[in-house]
Tab-separated table of C-alpha atoms in Angstrom:
chain	number	residue	atom	x	y	z
A	1	ARG	CA	-16.932	-11.701	47.430
A	2	ARG	CA	-16.153	-15.543	47.746
A	3	LEU	CA	-14.838	-16.896	44.253
A	4	ARG	CA	-15.690	-19.765	43.066
A	5	PRO	CA	-14.306	-23.283	42.709
A	6	ALA	CA	-12.003	-22.767	39.235
A	7	GLY	CA	-13.788	-25.834	38.068
A	8	LEU	CA	-17.635	-24.476	38.476
A	9	GLU	CA	-15.841	-20.840	37.209
A	10	PHE	CA	-14.854	-23.205	33.935
A	11	GLN	CA	-18.540	-24.731	33.760
A	12	ILE	CA	-20.359	-21.854	34.011
A	13	ALA	CA	-17.874	-20.043	31.518
A	14	ALA	CA	-18.046	-23.374	28.701
A	15	THR	CA	-21.993	-22.939	29.336
A	16	LEU	CA	-22.467	-19.674	28.453
A	17	GLU	CA	-20.216	-20.610	24.949
A	18	GLN	CA	-22.249	-23.380	23.925
A	19	LEU	CA	-25.296	-20.371	24.868
A	20	VAL	CA	-23.570	-18.006	22.350
A	21	GLY	CA	-23.705	-20.587	19.649
A	22	VAL	CA	-27.007	-21.595	19.691
A	23	LEU	CA	-28.144	-18.169	19.950
A	24	SER	CA	-25.774	-16.672	16.869
A	25	PHE	CA	-27.346	-19.937	14.847
A	26	SER	CA	-30.747	-18.850	15.941
A	27	GLY	CA	-30.174	-15.247	14.447
A	28	LYS	CA	-30.728	-13.899	18.312
A	29	ASP	CA	-27.642	-11.107	18.200
A	30	PRO	CA	-28.968	-8.971	20.850
A	31	GLU	CA	-29.317	-12.338	23.450
A	32	ALA	CA	-25.992	-13.410	21.935
A	33	GLU	CA	-24.014	-10.452	22.254
A	34	ALA	CA	-25.242	-9.977	26.161
A	35	SER	CA	-24.099	-13.906	26.443
A	36	PHE	CA	-20.632	-13.263	24.709
A	37	GLU	CA	-19.573	-10.359	27.008
A	38	GLU	CA	-20.966	-12.668	30.108
A	39	MET	CA	-18.749	-15.779	28.807
A	40	ILE	CA	-16.049	-13.056	28.466
A	41	GLU	CA	-16.479	-12.012	32.143
A	42	ALA	CA	-16.154	-15.738	33.140
A	43	TYR	CA	-13.445	-16.930	31.373
A	44	ARG	CA	-11.470	-14.327	32.844
A	45	PRO	CA	-10.554	-15.823	36.364
A	46	VAL	CA	-10.226	-19.182	34.498
A	47	PHE	CA	-7.377	-18.471	32.331
A	48	VAL	CA	-3.670	-16.512	32.709
A	49	PRO	CA	-4.139	-13.220	31.149
A	50	ASP	CA	-2.302	-12.192	28.319
A	51	SER	CA	-2.646	-15.969	27.538
A	52	ALA	CA	-3.446	-17.516	24.124
A	53	THR	CA	-6.418	-18.350	25.091
A	54	ALA	CA	-7.327	-14.887	26.838
A	55	ALA	CA	-6.693	-13.736	22.991
A	56	TRP	CA	-9.432	-15.786	21.415
A	57	LEU	CA	-11.731	-14.863	23.343
A	58	GLN	CA	-10.524	-10.893	22.284
A	59	LEU	CA	-10.631	-11.916	18.456
A	60	SER	CA	-13.497	-14.303	18.911
A	61	TYR	CA	-15.936	-10.956	20.178
A	62	GLY	CA	-14.188	-8.945	17.777
A	63	LEU	CA	-14.777	-11.003	14.726
A	64	TRP	CA	-18.177	-11.395	15.395
A	65	LEU	CA	-18.995	-7.775	16.039
A	66	ARG	CA	-16.982	-6.387	13.413
A	67	GLN	CA	-19.260	-9.035	11.303
A	68	ARG	CA	-22.465	-7.618	12.438
A	69	GLY	CA	-20.966	-4.337	11.725
A	70	LYS	CA	-20.641	-3.064	14.974
A	71	THR	CA	-16.726	-1.953	13.967
A	72	ASP	CA	-16.409	0.573	17.256
A	73	LYS	CA	-17.379	-1.691	20.000
A	74	ALA	CA	-15.396	-4.293	17.947
A	75	GLU	CA	-12.202	-2.620	18.009
A	76	PRO	CA	-10.648	-2.684	21.624
A	77	TYR	CA	-11.203	-6.574	21.570
A	78	LEU	CA	-9.525	-6.557	17.982
A	79	ARG	CA	-6.767	-4.475	19.608
A	80	GLU	CA	-6.540	-6.321	22.933
A	81	ALA	CA	-5.981	-9.472	20.691
A	82	VAL	CA	-3.589	-8.224	18.760
A	83	ARG	CA	-1.656	-6.491	21.558
A	84	ILE	CA	-1.835	-9.901	23.260
A	85	TYR	CA	-0.421	-12.113	20.431
A	86	ARG	CA	2.617	-9.427	19.926
A	87	LEU	CA	3.888	-10.437	23.595
A	88	ASN	CA	4.125	-13.996	22.144
A	89	PRO	CA	7.593	-14.364	20.837
A	90	ASN	CA	5.803	-17.957	18.581
A	91	PRO	CA	1.728	-16.567	18.157
A	92	PRO	CA	-0.415	-18.992	16.652
A	93	ARG	CA	0.120	-16.991	13.303
A	94	ASP	CA	-3.633	-18.432	11.783
A	95	LEU	CA	-5.047	-16.344	14.404
A	96	TYR	CA	-2.749	-13.457	14.752
A	97	ALA	CA	-3.226	-12.753	11.207
A	98	ALA	CA	-6.769	-13.386	11.677
A	99	ALA	CA	-7.188	-10.406	14.635
A	100	LEU	CA	-4.347	-7.966	12.511
A	101	ASP	CA	-6.544	-8.294	9.361
A	102	GLY	CA	-9.904	-7.483	11.829
A	103	LEU	CA	-8.249	-4.918	12.807
A	104	PHE	CA	-7.276	-3.475	9.760
A	105	GLN	CA	-10.596	-3.706	8.270
A	106	VAL	CA	-11.665	-1.823	10.773
A	107	LEU	CA	-8.827	1.014	10.408
A	108	ARG	CA	-9.092	1.009	6.559
A	109	LYS	CA	-12.374	2.905	6.529
A	110	ARG	CA	-10.706	6.129	8.555
A	111	GLU	CA	-8.935	8.758	6.748
A	112	GLU	CA	-7.347	10.104	10.343
A	113	ALA	CA	-6.139	6.301	11.102
A	114	MET	CA	-3.468	5.648	7.523
A	115	ASP	CA	-0.337	5.387	9.271
A	116	GLU	CA	-1.257	2.700	11.582
A	117	THR	CA	-3.301	1.017	8.893
A	118	VAL	CA	-0.290	1.076	6.717
A	119	SER	CA	1.800	-0.560	9.511
A	120	VAL	CA	-1.245	-3.162	10.323
A	121	PHE	CA	-1.129	-3.919	6.654
A	122	HIS	CA	2.837	-5.185	6.555
A	123	GLU	CA	1.866	-7.015	9.971
A	124	VAL	CA	-0.678	-8.594	8.414
A	125	MET	CA	1.477	-9.497	4.815
A	126	ASP	CA	4.563	-10.812	7.594
A	127	ALA	CA	1.482	-13.195	9.597
A	128	ILE	CA	0.542	-14.442	6.358
A	129	GLY	CA	4.112	-14.767	5.203
A	130	HIS	CA	4.573	-17.287	8.218
A	131	LEU	CA	2.171	-19.087	7.386
A	132	TYR	CA	2.143	-19.820	3.589
A	133	GLY	CA	5.738	-18.287	2.647
A	134	ARG	CA	6.565	-15.067	1.623
A	135	ASP	CA	5.567	-15.432	-2.338
A	136	HIS	CA	2.978	-17.119	-1.833
A	137	LEU	CA	0.154	-16.228	-4.599
A	138	LEU	CA	-2.221	-15.201	-1.790
A	139	ILE	CA	-0.161	-12.325	-0.847
A	140	ALA	CA	-0.260	-10.506	-4.202
A	141	PRO	CA	-3.292	-9.429	-4.819
A	142	HIS	CA	-3.461	-8.025	-1.360
A	143	LEU	CA	-0.282	-6.400	-1.986
A	144	ILE	CA	-2.142	-4.843	-5.553
A	145	GLY	CA	-5.089	-3.985	-3.545
A	146	PHE	CA	-4.117	-2.137	-0.919
A	147	ALA	CA	-1.580	0.266	-2.919
A	148	GLN	CA	-4.656	1.060	-5.116
A	149	MET	CA	-6.598	2.380	-1.930
A	150	LEU	CA	-3.455	4.180	-0.534
A	151	GLU	CA	-2.929	6.156	-4.039
A	152	GLU	CA	-6.460	6.963	-3.279
A	153	ARG	CA	-5.914	8.528	-0.638
A	154	ASP	CA	-2.861	10.757	-2.044
A	155	ARG	CA	-0.313	7.970	-0.297
A	156	ALA	CA	1.458	6.732	-3.836
A	157	ALA	CA	5.066	6.603	-2.004
A	158	ASP	CA	3.700	3.933	0.272
A	159	ALA	CA	1.664	2.460	-2.330
A	160	ILE	CA	4.739	1.974	-4.797
A	161	PRO	CA	6.662	-0.666	-3.416
A	162	LEU	CA	3.670	-2.859	-2.464
A	163	VAL	CA	2.873	-3.032	-6.289
A	164	VAL	CA	6.546	-3.656	-6.999
A	165	ASP	CA	6.350	-6.978	-4.750
A	166	GLY	CA	2.487	-8.071	-5.813
A	167	ILE	CA	4.378	-8.030	-9.527
A	168	ARG	CA	7.066	-9.674	-8.303
A	169	ILE	CA	5.094	-12.479	-6.385
A	170	TYR	CA	2.922	-12.816	-9.425
A	171	ARG	CA	6.037	-13.318	-11.983
A	172	LYS	CA	7.514	-15.599	-10.019
A	173	ALA	CA	4.393	-17.656	-9.233
A	174	LYS	CA	2.763	-17.465	-12.699
A	175	GLY	CA	5.712	-16.380	-15.265
A	176	ASP	CA	5.379	-15.779	-18.919
A	177	ASP	CA	1.558	-17.023	-18.197
A	178	TRP	CA	0.838	-14.044	-16.261
A	179	ASP	CA	-0.489	-10.624	-18.228
A	180	ALA	CA	1.059	-7.818	-15.941
A	181	THR	CA	-0.373	-5.145	-18.360
A	182	SER	CA	-3.011	-3.336	-15.549
A	183	SER	CA	-0.867	-3.953	-12.639
A	184	LEU	CA	2.406	-2.049	-14.821
A	185	LYS	CA	0.042	0.804	-15.791
A	186	MET	CA	-0.895	1.082	-11.982
A	187	LEU	CA	2.658	1.339	-11.154
A	188	ASP	CA	3.390	3.910	-13.747
A	189	ARG	CA	0.528	5.965	-12.917
A	190	PHE	CA	2.178	5.855	-9.508
A	191	VAL	CA	5.320	6.429	-9.777
A	192	ARG	CA	4.177	9.519	-12.375
A	193	ARG	CA	2.577	11.072	-9.693
A	194	LEU	CA	5.828	11.213	-7.638
A	195	VAL	CA	8.323	12.617	-10.270
A	196	LEU	CA	6.206	15.235	-11.556
A	197	ALA	CA	6.319	17.178	-7.951
A	198	PRO	CA	8.908	18.695	-7.250
A	199	GLU	CA	10.391	19.153	-4.060
A	200	LEU	CA	9.384	16.523	-2.492
A	201	ALA	CA	11.301	14.572	0.209
A	202	GLU	CA	14.201	12.490	-1.088
A	203	ALA	CA	12.827	9.303	-0.132
A	204	LYS	CA	10.235	9.684	-2.273
A	205	TYR	CA	11.716	9.438	-5.308
A	206	GLN	CA	14.143	6.565	-3.959
A	207	VAL	CA	10.629	4.748	-4.251
A	208	ALA	CA	9.953	6.499	-6.947
A	209	ALA	CA	13.041	4.931	-8.740
A	210	ARG	CA	12.713	1.806	-7.411
A	211	GLY	CA	9.361	1.496	-9.086
A	212	ALA	CA	10.403	2.678	-12.439
A	213	ASP	CA	13.331	-0.078	-11.901
A	214	ALA	CA	10.782	-2.423	-11.537
A	215	LEU	CA	8.795	-1.405	-14.607
A	216	VAL	CA	11.728	-1.079	-17.076
A	217	ALA	CA	13.022	-4.935	-15.745
A	218	GLU	CA	9.523	-6.038	-16.694
A	219	LYS	CA	9.840	-3.895	-20.485
A	220	PRO	CA	13.039	-3.401	-21.049
A	221	ASP	CA	12.560	-1.904	-24.259
A	222	ASP	CA	9.353	0.554	-23.502
A	223	ALA	CA	9.890	3.987	-24.771
A	224	THR	CA	7.761	5.115	-22.118
A	225	TYR	CA	8.706	2.975	-18.723
A	226	ARG	CA	11.899	4.341	-19.864
A	227	ALA	CA	11.391	8.171	-19.924
A	228	LEU	CA	9.808	7.567	-16.343
A	229	ARG	CA	12.944	6.354	-15.580
A	230	GLY	CA	15.026	9.132	-16.681
A	231	MET	CA	12.612	11.316	-15.026
A	232	ALA	CA	12.764	9.599	-11.160
A	233	TYR	CA	16.607	9.780	-11.652
A	234	TYR	CA	16.467	13.509	-12.952
A	235	ARG	CA	14.559	14.098	-9.355
A	236	LEU	CA	17.248	12.063	-7.235
A	237	GLY	CA	19.891	14.616	-8.965
A	238	GLN	CA	21.430	11.157	-10.840
A	239	LEU	CA	21.144	13.605	-14.392
A	240	ASP	CA	24.119	10.986	-16.140
A	241	GLU	CA	21.592	8.083	-15.278
A	242	ALA	CA	18.983	10.147	-16.301
A	243	ARG	CA	19.689	11.272	-19.536
A	244	LYS	CA	20.872	7.821	-20.499
A	245	ASN	CA	17.547	7.492	-20.067
A	246	LEU	CA	15.678	10.510	-21.277
A	247	GLU	CA	17.616	11.275	-24.497
A	248	ARG	CA	15.874	8.901	-26.909
A	249	SER	CA	16.067	7.960	-30.397
A	250	PRO	CA	13.091	9.597	-32.839
A	251	ALA	CA	11.945	6.204	-33.253
A	252	ALA	CA	11.270	5.772	-29.492
A	253	ASP	CA	9.910	9.085	-29.253
A	254	SER	CA	7.283	8.412	-31.655
A	255	GLU	CA	6.285	4.654	-29.669
A	256	GLN	CA	5.508	7.172	-26.650
A	257	PRO	CA	1.574	9.331	-26.921
A	258	PRO	CA	2.313	13.120	-27.546
A	259	GLU	CA	1.048	13.816	-24.166
A	260	LEU	CA	3.926	11.778	-22.170
A	261	ARG	CA	6.543	12.855	-25.411
A	262	ALA	CA	5.907	16.984	-23.351
A	263	GLN	CA	6.512	15.475	-19.775
A	264	ARG	CA	9.617	13.430	-21.172
A	265	LEU	CA	11.108	16.630	-23.337
A	266	ALA	CA	10.498	18.580	-20.241
A	267	PHE	CA	13.226	16.715	-18.138
A	268	VAL	CA	15.617	16.231	-20.806
A	269	ALA	CA	15.584	20.115	-20.983
A	270	MET	CA	16.130	20.154	-17.466
A	271	THR	CA	18.630	17.710	-17.150
A	272	GLN	CA	20.686	19.114	-20.111
A	273	PHE	CA	20.867	22.406	-18.026
A	274	ARG	CA	21.519	20.746	-14.630
A	275	SER	CA	24.289	20.076	-16.827
A	276	GLY	CA	25.858	22.303	-18.393
A	277	ALA	CA	24.477	22.047	-21.713
A	278	ALA	CA	22.682	25.280	-21.522
A	279	GLU	CA	21.752	25.501	-25.658
A	280	GLN	CA	20.769	22.369	-26.129
A	281	ALA	CA	18.317	22.750	-23.236
A	282	ARG	CA	17.133	26.078	-25.175
A	283	ALA	CA	16.758	24.348	-27.898
A	284	THR	CA	14.776	21.325	-26.471
A	285	LEU	CA	12.097	24.144	-24.864
A	286	THR	CA	11.753	25.178	-28.327
A	287	GLU	CA	10.666	21.659	-29.625
A	288	LEU	CA	8.864	21.129	-26.389
A	289	ARG	CA	7.022	24.945	-26.685
A	290	ALA	CA	5.944	23.766	-30.560
A	291	LEU	CA	4.599	20.385	-29.102
A	292	MET	CA	2.662	22.580	-26.281
A	293	ALA	CA	0.867	24.641	-28.703
A	294	ASP	CA	-1.470	21.892	-29.215
A	295	GLU	CA	-4.398	22.410	-27.244
A	296	SER	CA	-4.754	18.323	-27.076
A	297	ILE	CA	-1.687	18.364	-25.195
A	298	ALA	CA	-1.894	21.603	-23.051
A	299	LYS	CA	-4.859	20.726	-21.276
A	300	SER	CA	-3.591	18.499	-19.141
A	301	LYS	CA	-2.665	19.383	-15.707
A	302	ASP	CA	0.740	17.383	-15.429
A	303	ASN	CA	2.172	18.712	-18.841
A	304	ARG	CA	1.363	22.090	-17.921
A	305	ALA	CA	3.067	21.842	-14.632
A	306	ALA	CA	5.723	19.831	-16.085
A	307	PHE	CA	6.466	22.767	-19.083
A	308	ALA	CA	6.294	25.579	-16.684
A	309	GLU	CA	9.175	23.679	-14.748
A	310	ALA	CA	11.168	22.749	-17.642
A	311	GLU	CA	10.581	26.948	-18.902
A	312	SER	CA	11.314	28.408	-14.954
A	313	LEU	CA	14.256	26.532	-15.197
A	314	VAL	CA	16.016	26.920	-18.122
A	315	THR	CA	15.375	30.682	-18.904
A	316	THR	CA	15.604	31.868	-15.335
A	317	GLY	CA	18.178	29.591	-14.291
A	318	THR	CA	21.963	29.845	-13.805
A	319	SER	CA	23.303	26.029	-15.586
A	320	GLN	CA	26.735	24.241	-15.132
A	321	GLU	CA	28.783	25.675	-17.210
């Protein structure tokens, strides 16, 4: 067919854009949706493909659809906006961040898309970092909030670096006025989840050690965090560092809740055994058995697993003697 003059194409598209605004404001979403699609098609011959304006059109419609709960329909428009912005070496960071965040909000509800969700989240934070600075206080709650969601989906290894970074940003922005208690408890839980699991990939234990290092940096004299750090370094095979953090004085040991003391003793026994101190390991295991006789301690699945691992190693393994 014969193309209309570019000026007329633009006028028609611009009129449709105004119509979309009027219909949306009036609550006439079905009519606005139809006009939105017409507008995008009308603008298509006017603007250069893969231009910032083309991305903005895709983004506008994608966000409009997502805000109305039409996430499946919104996704391809948001993806197209993100694709175009990624092509640009210097995209408009506010719009790029909005497109990435829109896509992230669509993906985060899908269990099967978690790898892509994590990747897009990091892009969102990078785009926001370009806008406000990488240590801006705005970023910290997003990091910690997403970390919690990841851990709930058994992604503790992905969650730990986010919490570590969130704590760093909060501390830098607020100093001693910031109460880190809830974030530290969360990080402790995530790290513990990894170190209590035997035979994970070394990279996961490295992440756990990074988390434990952050806990100890926040509270150097905390016996629980020191023990957890020792557990992480045991998993990495760094036995001297593990022993230094695990073998605490009786006074420091009493600071730990009994259920965590059982986990510490299990790792002490395993560290001693692997370091060639088999007799010491057997003595520690005897102490651990006495502690596990307490039903309130033995009812913990984590305690039972740590005890069973230590028992198996010390009674049936081969030490380095």
